[in-house]
XYZ file of C-alpha atoms in Angstrom:
498
model
C 127.636 -30.279 -175.786
C 124.446 -29.324 -177.246
C 122.843 -26.295 -178.768
C 119.111 -25.937 -177.961
C 116.722 -23.746 -176.375
C 116.051 -26.407 -173.294
C 117.446 -25.142 -170.094
C 120.603 -27.439 -168.963
C 120.832 -28.186 -165.073
C 124.789 -28.320 -164.339
C 126.719 -26.770 -161.338
C 129.310 -25.083 -163.771
C 130.078 -21.739 -163.948
C 127.600 -19.753 -166.882
C 129.007 -17.464 -169.132
C 126.069 -15.413 -171.242
C 127.292 -13.680 -174.302
C 125.162 -10.489 -175.147
C 124.888 -10.635 -178.401
C 125.605 -13.644 -181.194
C 126.605 -11.751 -184.038
C 130.553 -12.208 -185.331
C 132.204 -10.850 -182.017
C 129.783 -12.996 -179.911
C 129.798 -16.415 -181.991
C 133.441 -16.028 -182.080
C 134.236 -15.640 -178.352
C 131.828 -18.641 -177.599
C 133.461 -20.537 -180.246
C 136.788 -20.333 -178.687
C 135.678 -19.973 -175.310
C 134.446 -23.587 -175.486
C 137.542 -24.471 -177.608
C 139.861 -23.339 -174.824
C 138.295 -24.458 -171.487
C 139.443 -27.703 -169.691
C 136.786 -27.284 -167.383
C 132.712 -27.620 -167.281
C 130.852 -24.181 -168.300
C 127.784 -23.385 -169.735
C 127.590 -20.807 -172.693
C 124.319 -18.848 -173.453
C 124.258 -16.920 -176.138
C 121.626 -14.491 -176.379
C 120.929 -13.565 -179.690
C 117.228 -13.235 -181.242
C 118.472 -13.714 -184.987
C 118.055 -17.383 -186.150
C 122.124 -17.832 -187.464
C 124.660 -17.145 -184.656
C 127.750 -15.282 -186.364
C 125.163 -13.314 -189.075
C 124.426 -10.107 -186.814
C 123.963 -6.879 -189.101
C 126.787 -7.466 -191.412
C 126.032 -11.126 -192.002
C 122.552 -11.502 -192.094
C 121.537 -9.361 -195.314
C 119.773 -11.904 -197.692
C 120.467 -9.873 -200.615
C 123.261 -11.462 -202.951
C 124.260 -8.101 -204.183
C 125.563 -7.468 -200.431
C 129.088 -8.588 -200.715
C 132.139 -9.450 -198.035
C 134.184 -6.274 -198.837
C 137.668 -8.584 -198.717
C 138.745 -11.532 -200.367
C 137.801 -14.925 -198.730
C 140.810 -15.906 -198.181
C 141.152 -12.964 -195.250
C 137.983 -13.791 -193.627
C 137.919 -16.460 -190.946
C 136.951 -17.645 -187.201
C 140.712 -18.600 -186.815
C 143.240 -15.893 -186.617
C 146.231 -18.735 -187.207
C 144.136 -19.875 -190.272
C 142.838 -17.207 -192.150
C 142.233 -19.095 -195.036
C 139.563 -21.078 -193.279
C 136.348 -19.497 -194.727
C 137.932 -19.664 -198.562
C 138.545 -23.370 -198.153
C 134.940 -23.684 -196.750
C 133.257 -21.718 -199.568
C 135.197 -23.586 -202.010
C 134.058 -27.317 -200.638
C 130.431 -25.675 -200.305
C 129.571 -25.181 -204.232
C 128.672 -21.815 -203.455
C 130.638 -20.984 -206.955
C 128.125 -23.011 -208.920
C 125.539 -21.400 -207.635
C 126.982 -17.505 -207.321
C 129.904 -17.485 -210.076
C 130.150 -14.142 -209.848
C 131.691 -14.476 -206.364
C 134.981 -15.277 -208.412
C 136.489 -12.623 -209.637
C 140.349 -12.037 -211.620
C 143.138 -13.780 -209.651
C 140.627 -16.381 -208.369
C 139.538 -14.340 -205.081
C 136.074 -14.955 -204.054
C 133.941 -11.971 -202.708
C 131.077 -13.945 -201.412
C 127.510 -12.350 -200.218
C 127.787 -11.487 -196.620
C 125.336 -14.209 -195.593
C 127.663 -17.317 -196.823
C 130.106 -15.761 -193.886
C 127.177 -16.152 -191.547
C 126.304 -19.404 -192.455
C 129.696 -20.627 -192.327
C 130.087 -18.796 -188.533
C 126.729 -20.857 -187.579
C 127.818 -24.059 -188.656
C 131.118 -23.758 -186.513
C 129.497 -22.949 -183.589
C 126.886 -25.670 -183.974
C 129.804 -27.956 -185.036
C 131.789 -26.900 -181.785
C 128.608 -27.540 -180.057
C 128.033 -30.776 -181.264
C 131.566 -31.987 -180.495
C 132.487 -33.917 -176.917
C 133.785 -31.185 -174.388
C 133.301 -29.744 -171.053
C 131.545 -27.011 -172.459
C 127.704 -26.439 -173.329
C 126.718 -24.021 -175.228
C 123.130 -22.890 -175.544
C 121.556 -20.612 -178.324
C 119.153 -17.937 -176.391
C 116.619 -16.764 -179.402
C 115.951 -13.746 -177.285
C 116.467 -10.476 -176.927
C 117.725 -9.049 -173.381
C 116.117 -6.306 -171.794
C 118.319 -6.018 -168.711
C 121.187 -7.107 -166.981
C 121.405 -6.082 -163.481
C 124.303 -6.684 -160.978
C 123.115 -9.340 -158.231
C 125.704 -9.300 -154.918
C 126.554 -13.174 -153.857
C 127.960 -14.464 -150.976
C 131.554 -15.334 -151.321
C 133.665 -14.858 -148.515
C 136.328 -12.600 -147.811
C 134.744 -10.075 -149.686
C 132.465 -9.857 -152.401
C 131.409 -11.617 -155.743
C 128.912 -10.092 -158.221
C 126.574 -12.175 -160.736
C 123.858 -10.991 -163.129
C 120.374 -11.244 -163.831
C 120.065 -11.172 -167.213
C 116.324 -10.357 -168.199
C 115.068 -11.630 -171.522
C 111.978 -10.397 -173.718
C 109.921 -13.134 -173.410
C 110.060 -13.080 -169.479
C 112.810 -15.491 -168.935
C 115.781 -15.239 -166.703
C 119.355 -16.188 -167.047
C 121.718 -15.889 -163.848
C 125.155 -15.679 -165.254
C 128.809 -15.545 -163.215
C 130.206 -13.680 -166.262
C 128.678 -11.911 -168.980
C 130.331 -10.741 -172.238
C 128.981 -7.684 -174.212
C 129.293 -8.628 -177.615
C 126.876 -5.879 -179.148
C 127.390 -3.740 -182.078
C 126.391 -1.868 -185.260
C 122.839 -0.140 -184.079
C 120.723 1.168 -186.584
C 121.688 3.993 -188.883
C 120.586 7.188 -187.205
C 119.497 9.762 -189.959
C 120.925 13.242 -189.562
C 118.263 15.516 -187.588
C 117.794 17.913 -189.992
C 116.312 14.785 -192.745
C 113.990 13.724 -189.067
C 112.687 17.412 -188.334
C 112.039 17.919 -192.177
C 110.811 14.321 -193.348
C 109.722 12.660 -189.551
C 107.673 9.773 -190.550
C 107.438 10.468 -194.373
C 107.705 7.400 -196.249
C 110.269 8.888 -198.982
C 112.466 8.677 -195.961
C 114.461 5.314 -195.775
C 116.099 5.547 -192.664
C 117.551 2.149 -192.283
C 118.739 0.836 -195.633
C 119.179 -2.590 -193.793
C 115.511 -2.981 -192.828
C 114.088 -6.339 -194.743
C 112.727 -4.832 -198.314
C 113.600 -1.184 -197.834
C 114.106 -0.590 -201.163
C 111.638 -2.879 -202.932
C 108.657 -0.120 -203.357
C 111.253 2.396 -205.110
C 109.985 2.811 -208.944
C 112.503 1.978 -211.312
C 112.381 5.322 -212.215
C 112.355 7.104 -209.066
C 115.088 9.993 -208.335
C 117.008 8.782 -205.513
C 119.069 10.907 -202.983
C 121.712 8.871 -200.722
C 123.045 10.279 -198.000
C 126.482 8.859 -197.132
C 129.086 7.803 -199.674
C 130.422 4.545 -197.830
C 130.381 0.890 -197.985
C 126.467 1.229 -196.904
C 126.403 3.556 -200.181
C 127.806 0.917 -202.537
C 125.399 -1.878 -201.306
C 122.306 0.224 -201.963
C 123.580 0.990 -205.564
C 124.307 -2.702 -206.012
C 121.011 -3.186 -205.013
C 119.214 -0.906 -207.097
C 121.020 -2.128 -210.127
C 120.429 -5.460 -209.553
C 116.662 -4.595 -209.588
C 117.039 -2.518 -212.807
C 116.801 0.809 -211.440
C 116.745 3.597 -213.961
C 116.292 6.677 -212.240
C 118.821 9.226 -211.565
C 120.861 8.827 -208.195
C 122.776 11.328 -206.371
C 125.297 10.836 -203.595
C 126.742 13.085 -201.296
C 128.784 13.440 -198.100
C 130.916 16.540 -196.713
C 134.259 15.000 -198.063
C 132.543 13.004 -201.071
C 135.100 10.096 -200.125
C 134.034 7.003 -201.709
C 135.570 3.364 -200.610
C 138.943 2.757 -202.791
C 139.475 -0.713 -204.415
C 141.901 -3.668 -203.360
C 145.128 -4.545 -204.683
C 144.665 -7.924 -204.497
C 148.157 -9.541 -205.431
C 150.373 -6.606 -204.036
C 153.026 -8.551 -202.159
C 154.079 -8.266 -198.734
C 153.002 -5.233 -196.215
C 155.375 -2.213 -196.466
C 156.245 -0.177 -193.300
C 156.700 -0.946 -189.402
C 154.420 1.694 -187.447
C 154.748 -0.206 -183.999
C 158.443 0.350 -183.648
C 158.834 3.904 -181.980
C 155.168 4.995 -182.446
C 154.398 8.595 -183.029
C 152.853 10.444 -180.086
C 151.038 13.252 -182.290
C 148.300 12.600 -185.171
C 150.511 15.134 -187.287
C 153.647 13.056 -187.244
C 151.711 10.054 -187.508
C 150.041 11.479 -191.343
C 153.610 12.041 -191.918
C 154.836 8.785 -191.182
C 152.417 6.931 -193.246
C 152.939 9.527 -196.344
C 156.519 9.164 -196.027
C 156.025 5.399 -196.470
C 153.488 5.707 -199.261
C 155.840 7.507 -201.169
C 158.954 5.388 -200.648
C 156.695 1.990 -201.384
C 155.204 4.100 -204.752
C 159.017 4.744 -206.007
C 159.412 0.931 -205.450
C 156.292 0.219 -207.333
C 154.028 -0.907 -204.912
C 150.656 0.443 -204.355
C 149.605 2.669 -201.244
C 147.505 -0.558 -199.975
C 150.266 -2.604 -198.732
C 151.187 0.507 -196.502
C 147.514 0.993 -195.055
C 147.365 -2.658 -194.532
C 150.544 -2.085 -192.280
C 148.624 0.676 -190.398
C 146.352 -1.694 -189.971
C 148.495 -4.765 -188.746
C 149.882 -2.062 -186.175
C 146.894 -0.128 -185.296
C 146.890 -1.313 -181.552
C 150.728 -0.251 -181.031
C 149.852 3.125 -182.870
C 147.003 3.923 -180.964
C 147.883 2.989 -177.431
C 151.158 5.214 -177.969
C 148.769 8.661 -178.537
C 147.804 10.825 -175.890
C 143.652 11.292 -175.671
C 144.225 14.561 -177.190
C 146.146 13.214 -179.957
C 143.337 10.215 -180.506
C 140.648 13.120 -180.884
C 142.739 14.902 -183.482
C 142.892 11.137 -185.332
C 138.671 10.751 -185.013
C 137.983 14.322 -186.090
C 140.531 14.723 -189.074
C 141.770 11.867 -190.515
C 139.433 8.950 -189.477
C 137.106 9.772 -192.796
C 140.273 9.528 -194.785
C 141.573 6.436 -193.068
C 138.103 4.523 -193.659
C 138.166 5.245 -197.185
C 141.211 3.671 -197.543
C 141.039 0.855 -194.822
C 137.432 -0.438 -195.713
C 137.556 -1.223 -199.422
C 134.964 -2.046 -201.440
C 134.664 -5.693 -203.235
C 135.048 -5.712 -207.302
C 131.471 -6.161 -208.007
C 129.778 -2.865 -206.449
C 132.863 -0.842 -207.616
C 132.218 -1.964 -211.030
C 128.584 -1.391 -210.443
C 129.715 2.371 -209.607
C 131.635 3.042 -212.498
C 128.921 1.575 -215.130
C 126.532 4.136 -212.936
C 128.722 6.743 -213.783
C 129.725 6.103 -217.213
C 125.952 6.041 -218.056
C 125.508 9.294 -216.410
C 122.874 7.605 -213.926
C 124.888 8.681 -210.660
C 126.533 11.847 -209.475
C 128.554 11.666 -206.342
C 128.854 14.964 -204.468
C 131.397 16.479 -201.733
C 128.594 18.673 -200.053
C 126.450 19.239 -196.965
C 122.956 19.635 -196.899
C 121.625 22.892 -196.659
C 118.289 22.835 -196.603
C 115.045 20.240 -197.440
C 111.746 20.573 -197.899
C 108.660 18.181 -199.130
C 105.549 18.915 -201.266
C 103.322 16.399 -203.254
C 106.401 17.169 -206.244
C 108.464 15.304 -204.467
C 111.743 16.038 -201.777
C 113.233 19.065 -202.721
C 117.307 19.399 -201.622
C 119.802 22.339 -201.385
C 123.269 21.208 -201.138
C 126.157 23.545 -200.520
C 129.497 22.267 -202.107
C 132.642 21.795 -200.023
C 134.511 23.795 -202.089
C 132.574 26.513 -202.429
C 130.587 27.691 -205.447
C 126.729 28.145 -205.692
C 124.150 25.959 -204.230
C 122.980 22.798 -205.734
C 119.259 21.584 -205.810
C 117.661 18.418 -206.255
C 114.044 17.246 -206.384
C 113.895 13.498 -205.367
C 111.531 10.669 -204.705
C 113.400 9.141 -201.694
C 116.193 9.786 -199.315
C 118.230 6.818 -198.185
C 120.492 7.100 -195.414
C 123.715 5.677 -195.603
C 125.657 7.013 -192.811
C 126.233 3.728 -191.490
C 125.271 2.330 -187.789
C 125.018 5.084 -185.356
C 128.055 4.088 -183.190
C 128.026 7.196 -181.075
C 125.065 6.048 -179.442
C 125.861 2.688 -178.977
C 125.232 2.042 -175.283
C 122.213 4.144 -175.795
C 120.838 1.862 -178.367
C 121.314 -1.356 -175.897
C 118.751 -0.698 -173.854
C 119.710 -3.912 -171.521
C 122.917 -2.286 -170.421
C 121.168 0.485 -168.189
C 120.989 -0.896 -165.192
C 124.782 -1.932 -165.339
C 125.111 2.109 -165.801
C 123.192 2.733 -163.488
C 125.089 1.002 -160.803
C 128.265 2.611 -161.713
C 129.467 -0.627 -163.190
C 129.891 0.301 -167.014
C 130.279 3.553 -168.221
C 131.294 5.594 -171.925
C 134.816 5.560 -172.656
C 136.555 9.185 -172.875
C 136.161 8.825 -176.692
C 132.670 8.350 -177.199
C 133.113 5.244 -179.437
C 131.750 2.332 -176.630
C 132.582 1.213 -173.231
C 135.338 1.786 -171.274
C 137.723 -1.243 -170.957
C 141.346 -1.902 -169.862
C 144.142 -3.210 -172.501
C 142.182 -7.212 -171.359
C 138.763 -6.212 -172.307
C 137.471 -5.847 -168.903
C 135.157 -3.619 -168.159
C 136.406 -0.674 -165.856
C 133.506 0.694 -163.573
C 133.289 4.811 -162.586
C 136.051 4.302 -159.834
C 138.513 3.334 -162.653
C 138.402 -0.343 -161.337
C 138.759 -3.357 -164.008
C 135.608 -6.099 -163.749
C 136.858 -9.696 -164.428
C 133.295 -10.712 -164.332
C 132.281 -8.263 -167.001
C 134.283 -8.303 -170.487
C 133.576 -6.626 -174.192
C 134.109 -8.445 -177.447
C 133.775 -6.574 -180.450
C 133.854 -2.632 -181.415
C 132.367 -1.751 -178.323
C 135.892 -1.760 -176.653
C 137.513 0.154 -179.909
C 138.233 3.209 -177.889
C 141.336 1.317 -175.973
C 142.292 -1.180 -179.229
C 141.962 1.702 -182.000
C 141.420 -0.551 -184.779
C 138.106 -2.972 -184.141
C 135.904 -2.647 -186.592
C 136.604 -5.705 -189.225
C 138.422 -8.291 -189.586
C 141.512 -10.014 -188.227
C 141.279 -7.329 -185.130
C 137.754 -8.590 -183.668
C 138.611 -11.635 -184.130
C 141.855 -11.556 -182.618
C 140.554 -9.380 -179.681
C 137.254 -12.219 -179.472
C 139.776 -15.036 -179.091
C 142.039 -13.257 -176.583
C 138.297 -12.419 -174.265
C 137.562 -15.980 -174.610
C 141.320 -17.137 -173.625
C 141.358 -14.665 -171.027
C 137.706 -15.757 -169.166
C 138.525 -19.528 -169.743
C 141.591 -19.182 -167.826
C 139.262 -17.374 -164.705
C 137.043 -20.047 -164.482
C 136.935 -21.849 -161.291
C 139.036 -24.994 -161.417
C 142.093 -23.193 -163.557
C 144.901 -21.970 -161.942
C 144.658 -18.404 -160.365
C 144.771 -15.012 -163.136
C 147.717 -13.070 -162.800
C 147.639 -10.710 -160.021
C 146.303 -7.391 -160.681
C 148.407 -4.090 -161.027
C 148.800 -2.014 -158.118
C 145.544 -0.028 -156.646
C 143.440 -2.304 -159.088
C 140.699 -5.205 -157.614
C 139.396 -7.891 -159.038
C 135.678 -8.959 -158.432
C 135.683 -12.654 -159.499
C 137.632 -14.826 -156.759
C 140.552 -17.270 -158.362
């Protein structure tokens, strides 16, 4: 194998992976490891490091992975792989703060990106029938192209690139995710292109120009907020910081040495959101009576998330998203000990306040940005005058398809459409894209969070890892020269001949 920019002339099937973040890199890695027949794998990713994506490309050392390294890996059968890699790499000598109580490592996010990139390059350099190529470009369109393949139709894809190049693929795996944050409309209308609005805190140097004494308003109280505070604190920020979100929920901490998971939610899964909530609460209470923390129960819920989600009817899924999701996110996406300590220190100094409130009004003049907040539990409105407003609402996942213009031709052709919950792309339980007629397409797949409406929990490891591995193995089984794939269910049609 090789990894480079030079075209590779072969007669093998070509798989184009759109997006080289975690999902795309893992899909490529496992496809290359799974196939016994020749296949060309093109990873279309503009970033230099494969596997880094938005999450793992930040150069700020204060941006920590929010789970221990022992729970991060590119191999679901070996979840300690990244932890061992870190300990061999010598990173603890240059980043001693990564090691916390109990011997757990919470490394910078960039280290995980480097780990993934190294694995793909190592796989590309090994002997085998797969050829991996990093196409360091941005795709501008993916257009289906019919080809002669009697009997019936078989489709290929023309993938146009930003530099004017063009790839022709037999199979496309869509592995894009995490679009830039989308500021609330009231902020955009009030501030527009005012430099005091920092709409994307992930942009390089987004916070560098802030004065140390600047009064800062952070909109959102999740993990992005924690990263912002860690960056400000490390830079010596002295000004007051106000954080608000509608419920004021902040990421909960870890119980790192809590022991085995508690609870079984996959056996006879609940079919209503209310019954699911009651079951989780009852299990948490029972665990507490045994001296066990709630984390071991919520981790069991995460483990069983696919079975839980697929048992819920569509209206009940909507109830979960509307009423329970904010609380799930706060407990599921936990904070690393280092930024958690930073938040406590800022609060103890009186420099930070975290409010449960909504934005009632905002206006800007030469003296600052004047904000009026309406407390969630009533009472008089609160006013703050700040020098900067930082958006920490996280990626705009409700605009995932719109954020990837390359998908527009597939949407126009009816080959792809949003899922019923507005979370991403409609796929079946094998991660095959479902067209507007309800037919799954064996040449078009989704790896990663764009498929989460079908699987429920597809935002963090190990669920994203497992799903990407499944996609890789499924595509490998369907490559020419393999045994015929399993027969589709009645009423469905496959577009790729066995």
